[in-house]
Short mmCIF file of C-alpha atoms in Angstrom, two decimals:
data_model
loop_
_atom_site.label_atom_id
_atom_site.label_comp_id
_atom_site.label_asym_id
_atom_site.label_seq_id
_atom_site.Cartn_x
_atom_site.Cartn_y
_atom_site.Cartn_z
CA UNK A 37 3.26 -19.28 -5.13
CA UNK A 38 2.75 -16.52 -2.55
CA UNK A 39 5.00 -14.14 -4.46
CA UNK A 40 3.17 -14.91 -7.69
CA UNK A 41 -0.27 -14.20 -6.20
CA UNK A 42 1.07 -10.95 -4.77
CA UNK A 43 2.45 -9.99 -8.17
CA UNK A 44 -0.91 -10.86 -9.74
CA UNK A 45 -2.53 -8.39 -7.31
CA UNK A 46 -0.01 -5.76 -8.44
CA UNK A 47 -0.78 -6.43 -12.10
CA UNK A 48 -4.54 -6.10 -11.50
CA UNK A 49 -3.88 -2.69 -9.99
CA UNK A 50 -1.65 -1.73 -12.93
CA UNK A 51 -4.32 -2.87 -15.40
CA UNK A 52 -6.90 -0.75 -13.57
CA UNK A 53 -4.64 2.32 -13.63
CA UNK A 54 -3.71 1.92 -17.31
CA UNK A 55 -6.97 0.88 -18.96
CA UNK A 56 -9.85 2.51 -17.04
CA UNK A 57 -11.37 5.83 -18.03
CA UNK A 58 -12.73 6.84 -14.64
CA UNK A 59 -10.41 8.99 -12.52
CA UNK A 60 -11.49 7.40 -9.24
CA UNK A 61 -10.88 3.94 -10.74
CA UNK A 62 -7.32 5.00 -11.59
CA UNK A 63 -6.78 6.10 -7.99
CA UNK A 64 -8.14 2.75 -6.79
CA UNK A 65 -5.71 0.95 -9.10
CA UNK A 66 -2.81 2.89 -7.62
CA UNK A 67 -4.02 1.94 -4.13
CA UNK A 68 -4.19 -1.75 -5.07
CA UNK A 69 -0.61 -1.53 -6.32
CA UNK A 70 0.45 0.02 -3.01
CA UNK A 71 -1.13 -2.83 -1.05
CA UNK A 72 0.61 -5.40 -3.22
CA UNK A 73 4.04 -3.80 -2.86
CA UNK A 74 3.71 -3.43 0.92
CA UNK A 75 2.60 -7.03 1.22
CA UNK A 76 5.50 -8.22 -0.93
CA UNK A 77 8.09 -6.39 1.17
CA UNK A 78 6.70 -7.85 4.39
CA UNK A 79 6.64 -11.31 2.78
CA UNK A 80 10.37 -10.99 1.95
CA UNK A 81 11.19 -10.77 5.66
CA UNK A 82 8.90 -13.56 6.82
CA UNK A 83 10.42 -16.62 8.43
CA UNK A 84 8.56 -19.93 8.69
CA UNK A 85 7.30 -20.46 12.25
CA UNK A 86 8.98 -17.20 13.18
CA UNK A 87 8.03 -14.89 16.02
CA UNK A 88 7.16 -11.19 15.89
CA UNK A 89 10.22 -8.94 16.40
CA UNK A 90 9.29 -8.11 19.99
CA UNK A 91 11.80 -9.22 22.62
CA UNK A 92 10.35 -10.94 25.66
CA UNK A 93 11.91 -10.53 29.11
CA UNK A 94 13.06 -14.15 29.08
CA UNK A 95 14.81 -13.73 25.74
CA UNK A 96 17.19 -10.97 26.87
CA UNK A 97 20.26 -11.44 29.00
CA UNK A 98 20.70 -8.26 31.02
CA UNK A 99 24.25 -9.13 32.09
CA UNK A 100 25.75 -9.47 28.65
CA UNK A 101 23.18 -7.19 26.93
CA UNK A 102 22.47 -9.78 24.25
CA UNK A 103 19.38 -11.60 23.03
CA UNK A 104 19.28 -15.36 23.11
CA UNK A 105 20.37 -17.29 20.04
CA UNK A 106 16.92 -18.85 19.85
CA UNK A 107 15.28 -15.45 19.35
CA UNK A 108 18.03 -14.45 16.91
CA UNK A 109 17.22 -17.48 14.77
CA UNK A 110 13.42 -17.31 14.93
CA UNK A 111 12.58 -13.60 14.69
CA UNK A 112 11.20 -12.24 11.44
CA UNK A 113 13.09 -9.40 9.74
CA UNK A 114 12.18 -6.08 11.46
CA UNK A 115 13.78 -3.84 8.82
CA UNK A 116 11.15 -4.16 6.03
CA UNK A 117 8.42 -3.78 8.65
CA UNK A 118 9.80 -0.42 9.78
CA UNK A 119 10.14 0.80 6.19
CA UNK A 120 6.67 -0.40 5.17
CA UNK A 121 5.24 1.49 8.16
CA UNK A 122 6.61 4.67 6.56
CA UNK A 123 5.26 3.66 3.18
CA UNK A 124 1.72 3.04 4.48
CA UNK A 125 1.48 6.46 6.12
CA UNK A 126 2.83 8.20 3.01
CA UNK A 127 0.32 6.31 0.85
CA UNK A 128 -2.47 7.88 2.94
CA UNK A 129 -1.07 11.35 2.21
CA UNK A 130 -0.80 10.70 -1.51
CA UNK A 131 -4.33 9.26 -1.53
CA UNK A 132 -5.68 12.46 0.03
CA UNK A 133 -3.86 14.53 -2.60
CA UNK A 134 -5.10 12.37 -5.51
CA UNK A 135 -8.69 12.40 -4.29
CA UNK A 136 -8.66 16.17 -3.80
CA UNK A 137 -7.47 16.54 -7.40
CA UNK A 138 -10.36 14.27 -8.48
CA UNK A 139 -12.95 16.28 -6.51
CA UNK A 140 -11.62 19.55 -7.93
CA UNK A 141 -11.72 18.21 -11.48
CA UNK A 142 -15.29 17.03 -10.94
CA UNK A 143 -16.28 20.50 -9.77
CA UNK A 144 -14.73 22.05 -12.88
CA UNK A 145 -15.87 19.59 -15.55
CA UNK A 146 -18.81 17.75 -13.99
CA UNK A 147 -17.41 14.34 -14.86
CA UNK A 148 -14.78 11.82 -13.81
CA UNK A 149 -14.25 10.63 -17.38
CA UNK A 150 -10.70 11.45 -18.44
CA UNK A 151 -11.53 11.27 -22.16
CA UNK A 152 -13.98 14.14 -21.74
CA UNK A 153 -11.53 16.31 -19.81
CA UNK A 154 -9.70 17.69 -22.80
CA UNK A 155 -9.55 21.44 -22.65
CA UNK A 156 -7.71 23.38 -19.98
CA UNK A 157 -9.98 25.79 -18.18
CA UNK A 158 -8.93 28.55 -15.83
CA UNK B 273 -0.69 -21.53 6.35
CA UNK B 274 -3.68 -22.60 4.24
CA UNK B 275 -5.64 -19.68 5.69
CA UNK B 276 -2.86 -17.38 4.51
CA UNK B 277 -3.24 -18.48 0.90
CA UNK B 278 -7.04 -18.29 1.17
CA UNK B 279 -6.73 -14.66 2.31
CA UNK B 280 -4.37 -13.91 -0.56
CA UNK B 281 -6.80 -15.40 -3.08
CA UNK B 282 -9.62 -13.44 -1.40
CA UNK B 283 -7.63 -10.24 -1.91
CA UNK B 284 -7.06 -11.04 -5.57
CA UNK B 285 -10.78 -11.74 -6.11
CA UNK B 286 -11.72 -8.52 -4.31
CA UNK B 287 -9.29 -6.64 -6.54
CA UNK B 288 -10.85 -8.11 -9.68
CA UNK B 289 -14.34 -7.13 -8.47
CA UNK B 290 -13.11 -3.64 -7.56
CA UNK B 291 -11.67 -3.19 -11.04
CA UNK B 292 -14.58 -4.57 -13.00
CA UNK B 293 -17.70 -3.44 -11.12
CA UNK B 294 -19.67 -0.53 -12.60
CA UNK B 295 -20.67 1.24 -9.41
CA UNK B 296 -17.94 3.42 -7.93
CA UNK B 297 -19.13 3.05 -4.34
CA UNK B 298 -19.01 -0.75 -4.41
CA UNK B 299 -15.62 -0.51 -6.07
CA UNK B 300 -14.38 1.62 -3.17
CA UNK B 301 -15.81 -0.87 -0.66
CA UNK B 302 -14.01 -3.73 -2.45
CA UNK B 303 -10.74 -1.81 -2.12
CA UNK B 304 -11.52 -1.53 1.59
CA UNK B 305 -11.92 -5.30 1.69
CA UNK B 306 -8.46 -5.66 0.13
CA UNK B 307 -7.03 -3.32 2.76
CA UNK B 308 -8.56 -5.13 5.72
CA UNK B 309 -7.59 -8.50 4.23
CA UNK B 310 -4.05 -7.14 3.93
CA UNK B 311 -4.11 -6.13 7.56
CA UNK B 312 -5.05 -9.72 8.51
CA UNK B 313 -2.21 -10.96 6.29
CA UNK B 314 0.24 -8.76 8.18
CA UNK B 315 -0.87 -10.46 11.41
CA UNK B 316 -0.14 -13.86 9.83
CA UNK B 317 3.25 -12.56 8.70
CA UNK B 318 4.14 -11.66 12.34
CA UNK B 319 3.96 -7.91 11.80
CA UNK B 320 1.50 -6.61 14.45
CA UNK B 321 2.63 -2.97 14.19
CA UNK B 322 1.96 -2.92 10.46
CA UNK B 323 -1.44 -4.53 10.99
CA UNK B 324 -2.53 -1.83 13.45
CA UNK B 325 -1.26 0.98 11.21
CA UNK B 326 -2.94 -0.57 8.17
CA UNK B 327 -6.34 -0.66 9.93
CA UNK B 328 -6.11 2.99 11.01
CA UNK B 329 -4.95 4.16 7.58
CA UNK B 330 -7.57 2.00 5.89
CA UNK B 331 -10.44 3.57 7.85
CA UNK B 332 -9.19 7.08 7.05
CA UNK B 333 -8.61 6.21 3.39
CA UNK B 334 -12.10 4.75 3.05
CA UNK B 335 -13.61 7.93 4.49
CA UNK B 336 -11.63 10.03 2.00
CA UNK B 337 -12.61 7.79 -0.94
CA UNK B 338 -16.30 7.68 0.00
CA UNK B 339 -16.28 11.48 0.33
CA UNK B 340 -15.13 11.63 -3.28
CA UNK B 341 -17.60 9.15 -4.70
CA UNK B 342 -20.84 9.64 -2.76
CA UNK B 343 -23.48 12.11 -3.95
CA UNK B 344 -21.97 12.40 -7.40
CA UNK B 345 -24.51 12.05 -10.19
CA UNK B 346 -22.21 10.38 -12.68
CA UNK B 347 -20.75 7.57 -10.62
CA UNK B 348 -21.65 5.08 -13.36
CA UNK B 349 -18.99 6.03 -15.88
CA UNK B 350 -18.28 2.82 -17.72
CA UNK B 351 -16.23 1.51 -20.55
CA UNK B 352 -12.55 1.26 -21.21
CA UNK B 353 -10.43 3.33 -23.50
CA UNK B 354 -10.45 2.58 -27.20
CA UNK B 355 -10.27 -1.07 -28.12
CA UNK B 356 -6.85 -1.17 -29.76
CA UNK B 357 -5.10 0.56 -26.88
CA UNK B 358 -6.75 -1.78 -24.40
CA UNK B 359 -5.62 -4.87 -26.29
CA UNK B 360 -2.05 -3.59 -26.59
CA UNK B 361 -1.82 -2.72 -22.90
CA UNK B 362 -3.29 -6.07 -21.85
CA UNK B 363 -0.72 -7.91 -23.99
CA UNK B 364 2.11 -5.83 -22.51
CA UNK B 365 0.85 -6.43 -18.98
CA UNK B 366 0.67 -10.16 -19.66
CA UNK B 367 4.27 -10.20 -20.87
CA UNK B 368 5.32 -8.32 -17.73
CA UNK B 369 3.41 -10.86 -15.62
CA UNK B 370 5.21 -13.78 -17.28
CA UNK B 371 8.60 -12.11 -16.82
CA UNK B 372 7.78 -11.37 -13.19
CA UNK B 373 6.83 -14.99 -12.52
CA UNK B 374 10.18 -16.08 -13.95
CA UNK B 375 12.02 -13.54 -11.79
CA UNK B 376 10.19 -14.52 -8.61
CA UNK B 377 11.19 -18.13 -9.22
CA UNK B 378 14.83 -17.07 -8.71
CA UNK B 379 14.12 -15.43 -5.33
CA UNK B 380 14.71 -17.44 -2.15
CA UNK B 381 11.73 -19.56 -1.14
CA UNK B 382 8.88 -17.82 0.68
CA UNK B 383 9.48 -18.20 4.42
CA UNK B 384 13.26 -18.44 4.17
CA UNK B 385 14.65 -14.90 4.03
CA UNK B 386 18.32 -14.39 3.30
CA UNK B 387 19.03 -10.98 4.78
CA UNK B 388 17.90 -11.67 8.33
CA UNK B 389 20.01 -14.80 8.66
CA UNK B 390 23.34 -13.65 7.24
CA UNK B 391 25.77 -12.40 9.89
CA UNK B 392 26.80 -8.79 9.42
CA UNK B 393 23.69 -7.55 7.65
CA UNK B 394 21.71 -4.61 8.97
CA UNK B 395 18.71 -6.76 9.89
CA UNK B 396 20.87 -9.12 11.93
CA UNK B 397 22.53 -6.22 13.73
CA UNK B 398 19.13 -4.68 14.53
CA UNK B 399 17.82 -7.96 15.94
CA UNK B 400 20.89 -8.70 18.05
CA UNK B 401 21.72 -5.19 19.29
CA UNK B 402 18.41 -3.30 19.04
CA UNK B 403 17.34 -3.67 22.66
CA UNK B 404 20.81 -2.97 24.06
CA UNK B 405 21.28 0.11 21.86
CA UNK B 406 17.87 1.76 22.10
CA UNK B 407 16.09 0.20 25.07
CA UNK B 408 12.96 -0.63 23.07
CA UNK B 409 11.87 -4.29 23.25
CA UNK B 410 9.85 -3.81 20.07
CA UNK B 411 12.49 -3.88 17.35
CA UNK B 412 10.26 -2.15 14.80
CA UNK B 413 9.95 0.77 17.21
CA UNK B 414 13.69 0.84 17.76
CA UNK B 415 14.33 1.04 14.01
CA UNK B 416 11.47 3.42 13.26
CA UNK B 417 12.13 5.95 16.00
CA UNK B 418 15.83 5.55 16.71
CA UNK B 419 18.05 4.03 14.02
CA UNK B 420 16.09 5.59 11.18
CA UNK B 421 14.51 8.56 12.93
CA UNK B 422 15.45 10.90 10.09
CA UNK B 423 13.41 8.67 7.80
CA UNK B 424 10.41 9.19 10.08
CA UNK B 425 11.03 12.94 10.11
CA UNK B 426 11.02 12.94 6.31
CA UNK B 427 7.82 10.92 6.34
CA UNK B 428 6.10 13.51 8.55
CA UNK B 429 7.34 16.23 6.18
CA UNK B 430 5.89 14.42 3.17
CA UNK B 431 2.59 13.91 4.99
CA UNK B 432 2.28 17.60 5.85
CA UNK B 433 3.24 18.59 2.30
CA UNK B 434 0.46 16.34 0.99
CA UNK B 435 -2.07 17.84 3.41
CA UNK B 436 -1.05 21.39 2.43
CA UNK B 437 -1.40 20.44 -1.23
CA UNK B 438 -4.84 18.92 -0.68
CA UNK B 439 -6.15 21.97 1.18
CA UNK B 440 -4.69 24.30 -1.45
CA UNK B 441 -6.45 22.34 -4.19
CA UNK B 442 -9.76 22.01 -2.37
CA UNK B 443 -10.22 25.57 -1.11
CA UNK B 444 -12.76 27.58 -3.07
CA UNK B 445 -13.50 30.68 -1.01
CA UNK B 446 -10.45 32.81 -1.85
CA UNK B 447 -10.68 31.84 -5.51
CA UNK B 448 -14.30 33.03 -5.66
CA UNK B 449 -13.33 36.26 -3.92
CA UNK B 450 -10.61 36.74 -6.53
CA UNK B 451 -13.04 36.22 -9.41
CA UNK B 452 -15.51 38.66 -7.82
CA UNK B 453 -12.89 41.41 -7.57
CA UNK B 454 -11.94 40.88 -11.21
CA UNK B 455 -15.51 41.37 -12.41
#
């Protein structure tokens, strides 16, 4: 159910990127797809009634340098979280690049409509 | 968990509005609603670091998007591409959606991840040894800045490359000077 709704969000973004004529709409579709993928990866690591992957003082045994078995069995997966953190920051960079291309094209052609941007101009 | 599904449905509705509305500015604001809804979802999914990052990135992204759409005369570009192409792509997307639903049915149930519970996997090793190895109680920090620090370095490189590309595309002064010297 949750995975399906997330995939539906992805498909809405894909529809927007494939069908729309407006350049900014295409960028928005790509952004929606990014949200859906990030959300899906975090969902894969979620554990029912789990705790955030932050170790409390009471959950760490300083003598043996190990965490308690209770934390080991209730923590959500920290690995997808760390990788999605990278992905979110990179998506900001790619958004800036895409939008600057859109602004530049608008300055050259005076429109965002990709069907009217046909000829290459220097 | 009912609130979680309500937020997910809210995000889907906001996405539909963002795709179908005519005005670009309201479309951008709807995408912002998806982003902030996603940040709330990350809190529900026990990922506070991601939630904080998502809010910061979302604010910056909204500023960038509004800069592109505001004070443009032709923000009301409407219509799809030609009818036949639209129908074909919608059919293909629907087939992909059906296939995806079938594939997601084979995944482990939501809320019962496999990787974090198997002994010997990377996730399990990070959870059990992360604090002892790196000294960071926040395991996401210990992965992000210690186990996979080269990944973070590459991320910073990509970010700077994107910024350099954006400034190179957006600059206009030197180009005008070039055209002036030609004429």
